[in-house]
Amino acid sequence: MFIFYLYTNAECMIWKKLTRTKSVESILKEVEQHPQLLESHGNAEVLKRDLGVRDLTALGLAAIIGAGIFSTIGKACFDGGPAVSLLFIGIAVACGFSALCYAEFASRIPIAGSAYTYSYAVFGELIAWIIGWDLLLEYAVGNITVAISWSGNLNNFLQGMGVHLPAYLTTSFLEAKNNMPELWASAPKLFGIPFILNIPAFVINIFITALVYVGIKESKNFANGMVVFKIIVILIIIAIGVFYVQPENWSPFAPNGIGGVLKGVSAVFFAYIGFDAISTTAEECKNPQRDLPRGMIYSLVLSTTLYVVVALVLTGMVHYTKLDTEAFLATAFTQVGLNWVGGLIAFSALIATASVMLVFQIGQPRIWMSMSRDGLLPEKFSSVHPKYKTPAFATIVTGVLVGVPALFLDANLVTDMCSIGTLFAFILVCGGVLILQDRDAKKPDADGSAPKFKTPYINGKYIIPVLTIAGFILFFSNAENIRFAFPIQDGFEAWKHQIPLWIFMVVALLTAVYTFIKNWSLIPVLGFISCAYLLSTLGYVNWLRFFIWMLIGVVIYFFYGIKHSKLNGR
């Protein structure tokens, strides 16, 4: 009996540690002591509290347009054909639901790594650590994709000027191994291993890291200027490309079926990563209740419109099978003989993708800085440079974690990892809003953290169950869908890839039941379900990689974070 008591008491103590929270009051005191904590999610400059709809829309476009449209959309068009344009619309809707939830979640406490910090105050230390570890996939791992894309655009730009760099110095090791057998065979050998490294991707990372280290900050005016530049480039692409569209390239519209279109989920979703940055400006809005949702929706609508038109123009100019390249925009124009336009696009892409790298490279060290101040990471991560006033050590570590993998990794692999990590964070945010709304209903402003923006409440009691049942009926009424979802007769190697889809179906049913019972709000539930569905399309292999990634994070937490947490002494 005594042993059982000790065992249960130990379990209770561990559970209390995992769920211990920081009070909102203590977090707000940290804001007063460290004003730089207001730098969050890539917004390295504290914005004045005078942002209107126009400013918020510009910030949203600055965050959204850049990395995806210049780096990953070509692969999506290759997999799904012209029908990928419809995928942009579907994912934009899912992002819209998540954006409204993220706005409420982030507006409560305006500190670096706001999702991490508020989860610490509400959900406890373990969930906070998981979100912080997960955000590493969005920022650092996402920047690997952007760096590889920058390298491809640089190579294409130089080729347009007659300069040809050796392929083995501008290609990532795994990309050559998996997709380029000729380069793999012809590259020089070092100890019998092909010497293939993406040097330009590494160099641009060093340059961006150096800028961040010395304190480069993006102001509102700079963001607005970058938006104008990016949109002008995209409009040039559309205006010139539309005259070279051959409608026969749009037939068949979905050459690889629904499966081919869904292969582009991670690539298309990657094009929207960054919209969550706008949600961190809630405390700087003139009228957050009105302006914040408008700014987010306007930026999503405008970027989606541009994405859809670009996808249709690209797949109309050249056959979709020719777009599976890193510099696909420039390639599309060189394919139709417009080499000078290809060079212009490649140069523009260099600037646009570099600016995105700068934003994310600023954001990642500040998330680590916030986690370090809580004791979950070594104190060195929160050290501030005496001259430049930047998180110097965390910035260097970020540079290493982005630069070294960019030499070796395949862009498709890191894109999938970035997308699955970001979707997981969005699911936690949408689920978190449901919990917050329930707590607010029971004890309004109990912890003094009532947000300036709240997700509109629409009772989903009947809507969600009806939509769920209708969706299942529509799906299972098609025999092809049944064979796609349950290929049991094809053996484990076939049906293991459908495990994420099966999990989604169970989650969707449970969510519908709980929504009916608990009267959950429509918007966060739709955000939760839509992001969960997108997660289910990313495949068994990516889920396995993500599970290993999160397992590594949990191990680090139990070996270091739980022991060194600043809450241990409280």
mmCIF file of N, CA and C in Angstrom, residues 73-84 179 246 248-256 260 311-329 331-332 335:
data_model
loop_
_atom_site.group_PDB
_atom_site.id
_atom_site.type_symbol
_atom_site.label_atom_id
_atom_site.label_comp_id
_atom_site.label_asym_id
_atom_site.label_seq_id
_atom_site.Cartn_x
_atom_site.Cartn_y
_atom_site.Cartn_z
ATOM 1 N N ILE A 73 5.415 26.308 -55.806
ATOM 2 C CA ILE A 73 4.184 26.139 -56.568
ATOM 3 C C ILE A 73 4.418 25.307 -57.829
ATOM 4 N N GLY A 74 5.627 25.392 -58.395
ATOM 5 C CA GLY A 74 5.920 24.610 -59.590
ATOM 6 C C GLY A 74 5.741 23.128 -59.363
ATOM 7 N N LYS A 75 6.195 22.630 -58.219
ATOM 8 C CA LYS A 75 6.041 21.216 -57.884
ATOM 9 C C LYS A 75 4.569 20.853 -57.763
ATOM 10 N N ALA A 76 3.761 21.743 -57.173
ATOM 11 C CA ALA A 76 2.330 21.477 -57.039
ATOM 12 C C ALA A 76 1.667 21.396 -58.407
ATOM 13 N N CYS A 77 2.040 22.295 -59.323
ATOM 14 C CA CYS A 77 1.493 22.262 -60.678
ATOM 15 C C CYS A 77 1.917 20.981 -61.397
ATOM 16 N N PHE A 78 3.130 20.533 -61.145
ATOM 17 C CA PHE A 78 3.624 19.298 -61.764
ATOM 18 C C PHE A 78 2.805 18.096 -61.299
ATOM 19 N N ASP A 79 2.472 18.060 -60.018
ATOM 20 C CA ASP A 79 1.727 16.921 -59.471
ATOM 21 C C ASP A 79 0.248 16.957 -59.838
ATOM 22 N N GLY A 80 -0.358 18.144 -59.769
ATOM 23 C CA GLY A 80 -1.806 18.231 -59.920
ATOM 24 C C GLY A 80 -2.308 18.809 -61.215
ATOM 25 N N GLY A 81 -1.401 19.377 -62.036
ATOM 26 C CA GLY A 81 -1.845 20.000 -63.278
ATOM 27 C C GLY A 81 -2.585 21.298 -63.007
ATOM 28 N N PRO A 82 -3.320 21.811 -63.989
ATOM 29 C CA PRO A 82 -4.044 23.079 -63.830
ATOM 30 C C PRO A 82 -5.036 23.072 -62.662
ATOM 31 N N ALA A 83 -5.520 21.890 -62.271
ATOM 32 C CA ALA A 83 -6.510 21.804 -61.189
ATOM 33 C C ALA A 83 -5.956 22.259 -59.853
ATOM 34 N N VAL A 84 -4.636 22.436 -59.760
ATOM 35 C CA VAL A 84 -4.053 22.890 -58.498
ATOM 36 C C VAL A 84 -4.551 24.284 -58.151
ATOM 37 N N ASN A 179 16.886 12.472 -57.636
ATOM 38 C CA ASN A 179 16.227 12.941 -58.861
ATOM 39 C C ASN A 179 17.160 13.169 -60.042
ATOM 40 N N GLN A 246 -1.609 28.681 -73.984
ATOM 41 C CA GLN A 246 -2.180 27.770 -74.973
ATOM 42 C C GLN A 246 -3.231 26.926 -74.264
ATOM 43 N N GLU A 248 -4.905 24.428 -74.825
ATOM 44 C CA GLU A 248 -4.822 22.967 -74.870
ATOM 45 C C GLU A 248 -3.964 22.420 -73.735
ATOM 46 N N ASN A 249 -3.090 23.268 -73.158
ATOM 47 C CA ASN A 249 -2.292 22.816 -72.017
ATOM 48 C C ASN A 249 -3.141 22.605 -70.770
ATOM 49 N N TRP A 250 -4.355 23.161 -70.763
ATOM 50 C CA TRP A 250 -5.238 22.991 -69.604
ATOM 51 C C TRP A 250 -6.061 21.700 -69.685
ATOM 52 N N SER A 251 -5.872 20.944 -70.715
ATOM 53 C CA SER A 251 -6.626 19.698 -70.883
ATOM 54 C C SER A 251 -5.655 18.523 -70.941
ATOM 55 N N PRO A 252 -5.854 17.532 -70.061
ATOM 56 C CA PRO A 252 -6.888 17.444 -69.015
ATOM 57 C C PRO A 252 -6.601 18.382 -67.850
ATOM 58 N N PHE A 253 -7.681 18.841 -67.195
ATOM 59 C CA PHE A 253 -7.547 19.826 -66.128
ATOM 60 C C PHE A 253 -6.904 19.218 -64.892
ATOM 61 N N ALA A 254 -7.254 17.968 -64.596
ATOM 62 C CA ALA A 254 -6.657 17.241 -63.460
ATOM 63 C C ALA A 254 -6.082 15.938 -63.986
ATOM 64 N N PRO A 255 -4.925 15.977 -64.628
ATOM 65 C CA PRO A 255 -4.383 14.793 -65.308
ATOM 66 C C PRO A 255 -4.095 13.621 -64.387
ATOM 67 N N ASN A 256 -3.791 13.894 -63.135
ATOM 68 C CA ASN A 256 -3.465 12.824 -62.189
ATOM 69 C C ASN A 256 -4.571 12.597 -61.161
ATOM 70 N N GLY A 260 -3.433 13.326 -57.433
ATOM 71 C CA GLY A 260 -2.364 14.196 -57.911
ATOM 72 C C GLY A 260 -2.496 15.607 -57.376
ATOM 73 N N ALA A 311 -1.051 30.305 -61.290
ATOM 74 C CA ALA A 311 -1.079 28.861 -61.562
ATOM 75 C C ALA A 311 -1.702 28.570 -62.919
ATOM 76 N N LEU A 312 -2.795 29.262 -63.245
ATOM 77 C CA LEU A 312 -3.453 29.056 -64.540
ATOM 78 C C LEU A 312 -2.579 29.545 -65.694
ATOM 79 N N VAL A 313 -1.917 30.681 -65.501
ATOM 80 C CA VAL A 313 -1.039 31.196 -66.555
ATOM 81 C C VAL A 313 0.145 30.261 -66.784
ATOM 82 N N LEU A 314 0.762 29.807 -65.704
ATOM 83 C CA LEU A 314 1.919 28.918 -65.826
ATOM 84 C C LEU A 314 1.559 27.626 -66.557
ATOM 85 N N THR A 315 0.467 26.983 -66.107
ATOM 86 C CA THR A 315 0.076 25.710 -66.723
ATOM 87 C C THR A 315 -0.496 25.910 -68.123
ATOM 88 N N GLY A 316 -0.860 27.155 -68.468
ATOM 89 C CA GLY A 316 -1.304 27.450 -69.824
ATOM 90 C C GLY A 316 -0.151 27.753 -70.758
ATOM 91 N N MET A 317 0.927 28.341 -70.208
ATOM 92 C CA MET A 317 2.094 28.675 -71.035
ATOM 93 C C MET A 317 2.863 27.430 -71.454
ATOM 94 N N VAL A 318 3.144 26.571 -70.493
ATOM 95 C CA VAL A 318 3.907 25.350 -70.766
ATOM 96 C C VAL A 318 3.163 24.167 -70.165
ATOM 97 N N HIS A 319 3.465 22.991 -70.659
ATOM 98 C CA HIS A 319 2.822 21.800 -70.126
ATOM 99 C C HIS A 319 3.241 21.603 -68.675
ATOM 100 N N TYR A 320 2.302 21.166 -67.862
ATOM 101 C CA TYR A 320 2.550 21.060 -66.427
ATOM 102 C C TYR A 320 3.744 20.166 -66.099
ATOM 103 N N THR A 321 4.078 19.233 -66.964
ATOM 104 C CA THR A 321 5.189 18.309 -66.708
ATOM 105 C C THR A 321 6.548 18.998 -66.759
ATOM 106 N N LYS A 322 6.602 20.246 -67.247
ATOM 107 C CA LYS A 322 7.866 20.966 -67.357
ATOM 108 C C LYS A 322 8.101 21.938 -66.202
ATOM 109 N N LEU A 323 7.250 21.864 -65.172
ATOM 110 C CA LEU A 323 7.327 22.839 -64.086
ATOM 111 C C LEU A 323 7.956 22.283 -62.813
ATOM 112 N N ASP A 324 8.475 21.074 -62.876
ATOM 113 C CA ASP A 324 9.088 20.467 -61.684
ATOM 114 C C ASP A 324 10.547 20.892 -61.555
ATOM 115 N N THR A 325 10.760 22.196 -61.413
ATOM 116 C CA THR A 325 12.100 22.753 -61.229
ATOM 117 C C THR A 325 12.062 23.775 -60.105
ATOM 118 N N GLU A 326 13.224 24.075 -59.520
ATOM 119 C CA GLU A 326 13.278 25.053 -58.432
ATOM 120 C C GLU A 326 12.921 26.443 -58.927
ATOM 121 N N ALA A 327 13.397 26.813 -60.129
ATOM 122 C CA ALA A 327 13.139 28.139 -60.685
ATOM 123 C C ALA A 327 12.060 28.022 -61.765
ATOM 124 N N PHE A 328 10.892 27.513 -61.393
ATOM 125 C CA PHE A 328 9.855 27.169 -62.357
ATOM 126 C C PHE A 328 9.280 28.387 -63.061
ATOM 127 N N LEU A 329 9.191 29.541 -62.369
ATOM 128 C CA LEU A 329 8.656 30.740 -63.006
ATOM 129 C C LEU A 329 9.550 31.171 -64.162
ATOM 130 N N THR A 331 11.745 29.325 -65.665
ATOM 131 C CA THR A 331 11.782 28.240 -66.643
ATOM 132 C C THR A 331 10.601 28.323 -67.603
ATOM 133 N N ALA A 332 9.426 28.685 -67.080
ATOM 134 C CA ALA A 332 8.232 28.771 -67.924
ATOM 135 C C ALA A 332 8.424 29.794 -69.038
ATOM 136 N N GLN A 335 11.075 28.658 -71.615
ATOM 137 C CA GLN A 335 10.531 27.601 -72.468
ATOM 138 C C GLN A 335 9.821 28.177 -73.694
#
